[in-house]
Amino acid sequence: MASTAEKKGFWSVIWEYLTTVDHKKIAILYLIAGGIFFLMGGIEAMLIRLQLAIPNNDFLSAGLFNEVLTMHGTTMIFLAAMPLLFAFMNATVPLQIGARDVAFPFLNSLGVWLFIFGGIFLNLSWVMGGAPDAGWTSYASLAIDSPGHGIDFYAIGLQITGFGTLISGINFITTIITMRAPGMTYMRMPLMTWTTLVASVLIVFAFPPLTIGIFLLMFDRMFGSSFFLVETGGNTIIWEHLFWIFGHPEVYILILPAFGIFSEIFSTFSRKRLFGYSAMVFATVLIGFFGFMVWAHHMFTVGLGPTANAIFAIATMAIAVPTGIKIFNWIATVWGGSIEFTTPMLYALAFIPSFVMGGVTGVMQAAAPADYQYHDSYFIVAHFHYVIVGGVVFGLLAGLHYYWPLMFATMLNETLGKISFALFVTGFHVTFLIQHFLGLWGMPRRVFTFLDGQGYNTANLVSTIGAFMMALAVIILLVNIVMTVAQNKRVARDPWGDGRTLEWSLPLPVPYYNFAQTPLIRGLDAYWIEKKENNGQMLPAESLDDFHMPNNSILPFIISAGLFIAGFGALYLASGREWAIEAVSDLPQHPWAIWVLITGLLITFISMGIRSWKDDLGYYVTKEEVLNDLEEQERGGK
Amino acid sequence: MAEMEYNVPSERWPSHPETATHEGKNKFYGFWIFLAGETTLFASLFATYLALKDSVPGDDHLLAADLFALELAFVMTMFLLTSSLTSVFAVHHMRNNNFSKMQLWLGITVLLGLGFLSLEIYEFIEYTHLGHTFRSSAFGSAFYFLLGTHGAHVVFGLIWITMLIIRNAKRGLSVYTAAKVHTAALYWHFIDVVWVFIFTIVYLLGVV
Amino acid sequence: MKNRWMNAKWIGLISLLMLFVSGCGKNQLSTLRPAGEVGQEQFNLMLLSIVIMLLVIVVVTVLFTIAVVKNRRKKKGEDFEPKDISGNHTLEVIWTSIPILLLIILAIPTVYLTFKQADTSAMETDEGEVNSEEVVINVTAHQYWWEFEYPNQEVVTSQELVVPTDTRVYFNLQGADVKHSFWVPAAGGKMDTNIDGINSFYLVFDDEKAQDSDRLFYGKCAELCGPSHALMDFKVQALPQAEYEQWLADMKNIEEPVQASAEDAQQGQGIFNDSCMACHATTPTGAGSQGPNLTNFADRDLIAGYLENNEENLQDWIADPESIKPGNNMTGAYDLTTEEIDAVASYLMELEVEEGSGDVEALQQNTEEDSETASESDSEEDTSEEGGN
């Protein structure tokens, strides 16, 4: 397979990726696009830290700073962290459960293209009249007040990516329910699959409230409704509720798959089965469940009253229990094991103390009266970077190194990996530890500058230096990736040597149909069991025969492009109209906007119609082709 | 087994053709999960509506009790409930492998849905004349957004079912088309259930 | 040997942290230097949670370090095959129940304080009138300045909040344009100024602590509210009860705008009346206008909330507000020449309130009368109700 792929021309490779429904290629699309957005969000972070390096700095103007800050948060959450997690979910979950693809390959492709187009749409705001500037939370009163189309880019861009995320969530749940190989019971699924399942359930329940919230905001700004306009009876607190009913589960949507990645890594590089597997599964489900009952802890200072504050305070504290269970189980996994300090394992080990620190400050904030002090101060900035960077980003970097051979059949350089690990982790603590104190000393978050003489100077400079260490680490990582891709040194099956779960039983690169024969699963850590009992050979659950695979399709790309076009129509439709909010009605009118909107929607709906109209029965991979592949692998193996 | 059998002969027609294939089963589970998401979508809409239903800028603005005519809402409810029933008939005939009757009942479902939709449009026009619009108050915005989202679902469902009737006219019934019909019917039931909540929360509670 | 070293390390780390916690931050501004009851309670809760959490961090880190150090592959050998352990029931019960216990310890004061600090029932009388016995201040947050109204005395000021010490100061908070958040870190936590309704809470300023910080505390806007969010600072002056009342009486004394004395200031007053009056009031009763009340402008320490109050800064501020506070509403509201600006500036520098000019007793009487009329009407209502029965 590899050799034929290399012979293909450039454009046919592009076409292949535009039309692919293969979860492994979609994973690569998520990885590339999410990686690019991660770099953009990182550059924005550097701009923020540069501006805040010294007091009264004028490197960025106040308005531009707010745009950078908003785009940093929005990009990192929606366009970097989540897609990168989707990359690893796509790369691993079908392989871990013994499936040849996901349940809805077409929708999988639709999900990635909606995300990419939504992300591009959002970022085009930089060059099309200004980026959103009301923070990633985009609280209604400020968002309504914000001049220009920045907030509209935010709203429509997130709406498009949001559809993609929702579709991917549905797809993963269905895949995990229906596509498991024989013997792969729920309680034999690897933790990565479990956390993907729970995170996907959270997506399905958390994203619709955001969709509604954003619709309310769009309608208010562009179409003259009055959900958030107090003069006509509106109420801006509705936005805060809808946003955080989404926003809090979103935190768990991010952290749970990272937990999954870490669980795999701990057990692999300790050469030991995950301690307390069923407790881990239970804790995952419990965290997901609690995740929906605590949203108002983001709103302790809104004035919801002591009863609401007290209830949400207690509920929030309760989440610490299942999270604690997880931490102790990981330590117990390492305990008595045989630890190999590979780069992914280093990230996983660094994650434990870092994340515990982020977790305990979270519990501190659950104490509502104390949170009146922490809220919207740099303490919060420190806290959520400790969980999001110390948890999610460490997880992504660990996953990147760990799953790289599975995705590309090459290994990232371990020496460079360890150098960038050391720099990143040190830089991370230097940047964010000190910010706890800044917050306690009274520095509010989201300030574009601070005054001299308030005692914030040194701490901010330290923080900026740390940020640049992290930037350097990312640059070294990029060098590592470029070198690895250029050298293209192929590795064979089970490159880490201690693979336990099903995905490592596959030859590398993984054939496009994943499994020549669907495997039979005999327990948790399916591959490890066969290593002990069957010399590393998976038992087949079916005889070698023709099997069914889905067709590629360009329609997902076109459907997403249609929404992308329609987005511009909707955005410019409101310009200069008397019904729109003041900030938008001052802009020049665009009479063509309505046609752009209609054209875009027609493209989308007609493509959907075509999809529904045509029979798409897929195709068959013949027994002969599979046998050929198997022979070739054997020759390669010798 | 080079070609999977989609056109199952009638003597082997399964009792649940919609989940007879692997794709059909995926579609069945996936669509239920989608409906779970839709449920939170409408829950958010209902919450917004309940928060804003008494919010108007001045005393001269109409509120729910001044506006709603229960008789009309009741007739609309009957239209939609009946259409849900007729779609059950359609699925029943699909399971019995009776293609023409299935098409017939799907057609009746579409007609009833159209009836509901015309009444809703008539109702909206009436309210607009009374000064209760999307832009007149927060109550108006919330009301039209909730009912409008439901109405948009009805329109989407009608187009979907109509397309299925036409596209399947030549293809006939197979386990492949059965899954499509069943999914559309599920969607139609969901719209119906949402309407029951709208009738209770918006109309009944609004008038009481 | 190793253990002792570890202990020393931990003690060192903890004392370093304690040093950070107690030794850092400015008196006027730090949540770690609480200036009164509310801040102190919150600080105590913070300390309690920090102690519990440090305990957790220490336990986890020690276990984790031992686990990592003891189980290196180098130490155990390449071929070492660890035993697969599926779990341990006792251990799991332990590490589930201990966190629950710790959380209960934290939850009890949390719930108690949540209710205690939300109790603002004293600020209103039973009829829903402002209670004249208590110190009540209405705060309105604007982009990007603060308005403070003393409803019992009918005095309005802006940017510099004056509060009495050693008593509860009740605040009614509201945002005028977008959502802001009212925060005086040293005195206690913040509360949002929503645009949808009024939030109430109270703070206390101890006289002793106020003296330690020159009777000065800094306040900040804590909710992103636009470009100049970072510059939306205000100052709090915490005075002893008597001085506070004298200040109110002095303010109250100004019924007509202070008249300019110097020549250019007189010219400035004319320009001010033409170009600035539409937004800025110069008597302490003028609430609800577009811009900050300037009655005692020259007495204030800061211009625009953060610049030193001198004529040069004032001229810059009037000449180009956008460069001082980006996105503010004063930019472009007037068209003045440099000379005119200088004149207005010198007028504003004369807006002083004479200390000790006001009649404190009259002020107290007024307030008492208000409360009496309130209680009279109260009793009238009572009788009428009785009569009705």
Short mmCIF file of C-alpha atoms in Angstrom, two decimals, chain C residues 24-259:
data_model
loop_
_atom_site.label_atom_id
_atom_site.label_comp_id
_atom_site.label_asym_id
_atom_site.label_seq_id
_atom_site.Cartn_x
_atom_site.Cartn_y
_atom_site.Cartn_z
CA CYS C 24 3.22 39.68 49.32
CA GLY C 25 0.80 42.01 47.75
CA LYS C 26 -0.04 45.60 48.52
CA ASN C 27 -2.08 46.60 51.55
CA GLN C 28 -4.41 48.64 49.40
CA LEU C 29 -5.03 45.96 46.84
CA SER C 30 -4.30 42.43 47.90
CA THR C 31 -6.86 39.80 48.84
CA LEU C 32 -4.18 38.46 51.17
CA ARG C 33 -4.30 41.60 53.29
CA PRO C 34 -7.97 41.65 54.22
CA ALA C 35 -9.18 45.02 55.44
CA GLY C 36 -12.41 43.99 57.13
CA GLU C 37 -14.86 41.33 58.18
CA VAL C 38 -15.90 40.17 54.71
CA GLY C 39 -12.39 40.01 53.32
CA GLN C 40 -11.17 38.34 56.50
CA GLU C 41 -13.82 35.62 56.35
CA GLN C 42 -13.00 34.97 52.74
CA PHE C 43 -9.30 34.96 53.52
CA ASN C 44 -9.85 32.45 56.33
CA LEU C 45 -11.80 30.22 53.97
CA MET C 46 -9.00 30.53 51.44
CA LEU C 47 -6.47 29.56 54.09
CA LEU C 48 -8.51 26.56 55.18
CA SER C 49 -8.84 25.35 51.61
CA ILE C 50 -5.16 26.01 50.89
CA VAL C 51 -4.13 23.94 53.92
CA ILE C 52 -6.39 21.04 52.90
CA MET C 53 -5.21 21.26 49.32
CA LEU C 54 -1.55 21.44 50.25
CA LEU C 55 -2.13 18.27 52.22
CA VAL C 56 -3.56 16.64 49.11
CA ILE C 57 -0.71 17.85 46.95
CA VAL C 58 1.87 16.64 49.42
CA VAL C 59 0.32 13.18 49.74
CA VAL C 60 -0.04 12.76 45.99
CA THR C 61 3.43 14.05 45.24
CA VAL C 62 5.08 11.84 47.85
CA LEU C 63 3.25 8.72 46.67
CA PHE C 64 3.91 9.63 43.08
CA THR C 65 7.60 10.30 43.62
CA ILE C 66 8.08 7.02 45.47
CA ALA C 67 6.20 5.16 42.75
CA VAL C 68 8.32 6.66 40.00
CA VAL C 69 11.67 6.42 41.74
CA LYS C 70 11.20 2.84 42.91
CA ASN C 71 9.89 1.39 39.69
CA ARG C 72 12.31 2.57 37.05
CA ARG C 73 12.95 -0.04 34.42
CA LYS C 74 16.68 0.58 34.74
CA LYS C 75 16.45 -0.48 38.35
CA LYS C 76 14.16 -3.42 37.77
CA GLY C 77 15.86 -4.76 34.68
CA GLU C 78 14.81 -4.91 31.04
CA ASP C 79 12.98 -8.20 31.31
CA PHE C 80 11.14 -7.59 34.55
CA GLU C 81 7.50 -8.54 34.16
CA PRO C 82 5.31 -6.71 36.67
CA LYS C 83 2.41 -8.56 38.17
CA ASP C 84 -0.91 -7.50 36.73
CA ILE C 85 -3.10 -6.26 39.55
CA SER C 86 -6.68 -5.51 38.65
CA GLY C 87 -7.41 -3.40 41.72
CA ASN C 88 -7.68 -3.32 45.47
CA HIS C 89 -10.98 -2.82 47.17
CA THR C 90 -9.65 -1.47 50.49
CA LEU C 91 -7.40 1.04 48.79
CA GLU C 92 -10.23 2.29 46.61
CA VAL C 93 -12.50 2.78 49.59
CA ILE C 94 -9.75 4.71 51.36
CA TRP C 95 -9.02 7.09 48.54
CA THR C 96 -12.68 7.66 47.95
CA SER C 97 -13.67 8.31 51.55
CA ILE C 98 -10.78 10.51 52.68
CA PRO C 99 -11.39 13.13 49.96
CA ILE C 100 -15.09 13.07 50.86
CA LEU C 101 -14.20 13.82 54.50
CA LEU C 102 -11.86 16.63 53.50
CA LEU C 103 -14.53 18.12 51.26
CA ILE C 104 -17.11 18.04 54.05
CA ILE C 105 -14.69 19.98 56.24
CA LEU C 106 -14.46 22.58 53.49
CA ALA C 107 -18.15 22.51 52.61
CA ILE C 108 -19.49 23.48 56.02
CA PRO C 109 -17.87 26.92 56.32
CA THR C 110 -18.51 27.46 52.62
CA VAL C 111 -22.24 27.06 52.97
CA TYR C 112 -22.31 29.05 56.22
CA LEU C 113 -20.44 31.99 54.73
CA THR C 114 -22.36 31.88 51.48
CA PHE C 115 -25.56 32.54 53.35
CA LYS C 116 -24.02 34.93 55.85
CA GLN C 117 -22.42 37.17 53.26
CA ALA C 118 -25.55 37.25 51.15
CA ASP C 119 -27.63 38.65 54.00
CA THR C 120 -28.42 42.22 53.02
CA SER C 121 -31.82 42.33 54.67
CA ALA C 122 -30.74 45.27 56.89
CA MET C 123 -30.38 47.64 53.96
CA GLU C 124 -34.09 47.89 53.40
CA THR C 125 -36.92 48.64 55.76
CA ASP C 126 -39.89 46.35 55.81
CA GLU C 127 -41.61 48.57 53.25
CA GLY C 128 -38.78 48.18 50.77
CA GLU C 129 -37.44 51.70 51.40
CA VAL C 130 -33.72 52.31 51.81
CA ASN C 131 -32.92 51.92 55.50
CA SER C 132 -31.60 55.29 56.65
CA GLU C 133 -29.96 53.71 59.69
CA GLU C 134 -27.48 51.88 57.51
CA VAL C 135 -24.78 53.03 55.13
CA VAL C 136 -26.14 52.32 51.68
CA ILE C 137 -24.37 53.24 48.48
CA ASN C 138 -25.75 52.77 44.98
CA VAL C 139 -23.01 51.92 42.52
CA THR C 140 -23.56 52.37 38.80
CA ALA C 141 -20.82 51.09 36.52
CA HIS C 142 -20.32 52.81 33.19
CA GLN C 143 -17.82 52.31 30.37
CA TYR C 144 -15.31 53.09 31.99
CA TRP C 145 -16.10 54.91 35.22
CA TRP C 146 -17.98 54.47 38.44
CA GLU C 147 -20.83 56.48 39.88
CA PHE C 148 -21.52 56.37 43.63
CA GLU C 149 -24.79 57.59 45.01
CA TYR C 150 -25.59 57.95 48.72
CA PRO C 151 -29.38 57.64 48.62
CA ASN C 152 -29.95 58.53 52.26
CA GLN C 153 -28.10 61.81 51.91
CA GLU C 154 -28.90 62.37 48.23
CA VAL C 155 -25.27 62.87 47.36
CA VAL C 156 -23.69 61.69 44.13
CA THR C 157 -20.03 61.41 43.40
CA SER C 158 -17.88 59.43 41.03
CA GLN C 159 -14.58 57.61 40.70
CA GLU C 160 -13.59 58.05 44.37
CA LEU C 161 -15.72 56.15 46.78
CA VAL C 162 -15.84 57.40 50.36
CA VAL C 163 -16.92 54.92 52.99
CA PRO C 164 -17.08 54.93 56.80
CA THR C 165 -14.97 52.43 58.74
CA ASP C 166 -16.02 49.84 61.30
CA THR C 167 -19.53 49.41 59.97
CA ARG C 168 -21.20 47.42 57.27
CA VAL C 169 -21.35 49.35 54.01
CA TYR C 170 -24.15 48.07 51.81
CA PHE C 171 -23.90 48.36 48.06
CA ASN C 172 -26.54 48.26 45.35
CA LEU C 173 -24.81 47.43 42.11
CA GLN C 174 -25.94 47.96 38.56
CA GLY C 175 -24.34 48.35 35.15
CA ALA C 176 -25.45 51.18 32.89
CA ASP C 177 -24.25 49.95 29.51
CA VAL C 178 -22.59 46.56 29.68
CA LYS C 179 -21.82 44.18 32.50
CA HIS C 180 -19.00 45.19 34.84
CA SER C 181 -17.93 43.80 38.17
CA PHE C 182 -17.30 45.76 41.36
CA TRP C 183 -14.19 44.63 43.19
CA VAL C 184 -12.28 46.08 46.11
CA PRO C 185 -9.85 43.17 46.62
CA ALA C 186 -8.67 44.20 50.07
CA ALA C 187 -12.19 44.59 51.43
CA GLY C 188 -13.69 41.46 49.97
CA GLY C 189 -14.84 39.60 46.90
CA LYS C 190 -16.48 41.06 43.86
CA MET C 191 -20.02 41.21 42.64
CA ASP C 192 -21.22 41.75 39.09
CA THR C 193 -23.01 44.90 38.04
CA ASN C 194 -25.59 43.34 35.75
CA ILE C 195 -27.61 45.47 33.39
CA ASP C 196 -30.72 43.39 34.06
CA GLY C 197 -31.18 44.13 37.73
CA ILE C 198 -29.65 45.24 40.98
CA ASN C 199 -27.25 43.11 43.01
CA SER C 200 -26.65 43.85 46.66
CA PHE C 201 -23.89 42.96 49.06
CA TYR C 202 -21.91 44.50 51.86
CA LEU C 203 -18.28 45.15 52.76
CA VAL C 204 -16.61 46.20 55.98
CA PHE C 205 -13.52 48.39 56.35
CA ASP C 206 -11.72 48.14 59.70
CA ASP C 207 -10.41 51.46 60.93
CA GLU C 208 -7.14 49.93 62.05
CA LYS C 209 -6.52 48.31 58.66
CA ALA C 210 -7.53 51.52 56.93
CA GLN C 211 -4.91 53.41 58.87
CA ASP C 212 -2.31 50.84 57.85
CA SER C 213 -3.00 51.60 54.22
CA ASP C 214 -3.31 55.39 54.50
CA ARG C 215 -7.11 55.10 54.38
CA LEU C 216 -6.76 54.22 50.74
CA PHE C 217 -7.87 51.10 48.89
CA TYR C 218 -8.00 50.39 45.20
CA GLY C 219 -11.05 49.12 43.42
CA LYS C 220 -11.18 47.47 40.03
CA CYS C 221 -13.57 46.36 37.35
CA ALA C 222 -13.30 42.59 37.16
CA GLU C 223 -15.47 41.79 34.15
CA LEU C 224 -14.27 42.38 30.60
CA CYS C 225 -16.26 45.44 29.52
CA GLY C 226 -14.48 46.76 26.45
CA PRO C 227 -11.09 48.14 25.45
CA SER C 228 -10.46 50.15 28.62
CA HIS C 229 -11.52 47.42 31.02
CA ALA C 230 -7.99 47.40 32.40
CA LEU C 231 -8.16 51.12 33.21
CA MET C 232 -11.50 51.09 34.96
CA ASP C 233 -9.97 51.52 38.39
CA PHE C 234 -11.41 53.50 41.24
CA LYS C 235 -10.24 54.60 44.65
CA VAL C 236 -11.78 53.91 48.01
CA GLN C 237 -11.27 56.30 50.90
CA ALA C 238 -12.16 54.71 54.23
CA LEU C 239 -12.82 57.42 56.84
CA PRO C 240 -13.84 57.20 60.49
CA GLN C 241 -17.55 57.66 60.99
CA ALA C 242 -17.28 61.32 62.01
CA GLU C 243 -15.07 62.31 59.10
CA TYR C 244 -17.27 60.38 56.74
CA GLU C 245 -20.31 62.29 57.89
CA GLN C 246 -18.43 65.55 57.67
CA TRP C 247 -17.48 64.70 54.10
CA LEU C 248 -21.10 64.01 53.24
CA ALA C 249 -22.16 67.27 54.87
CA ASP C 250 -19.50 69.16 52.96
CA MET C 251 -20.68 67.65 49.73
CA LYS C 252 -24.26 68.39 50.62
CA ASN C 253 -23.26 71.98 51.22
CA ILE C 254 -22.61 72.52 47.56
CA GLU C 255 -25.94 73.51 46.14
CA GLU C 256 -24.59 75.63 43.31
CA PRO C 257 -21.55 74.69 41.24
CA VAL C 258 -18.31 76.05 42.71
CA GLN C 259 -17.61 79.38 41.03
#
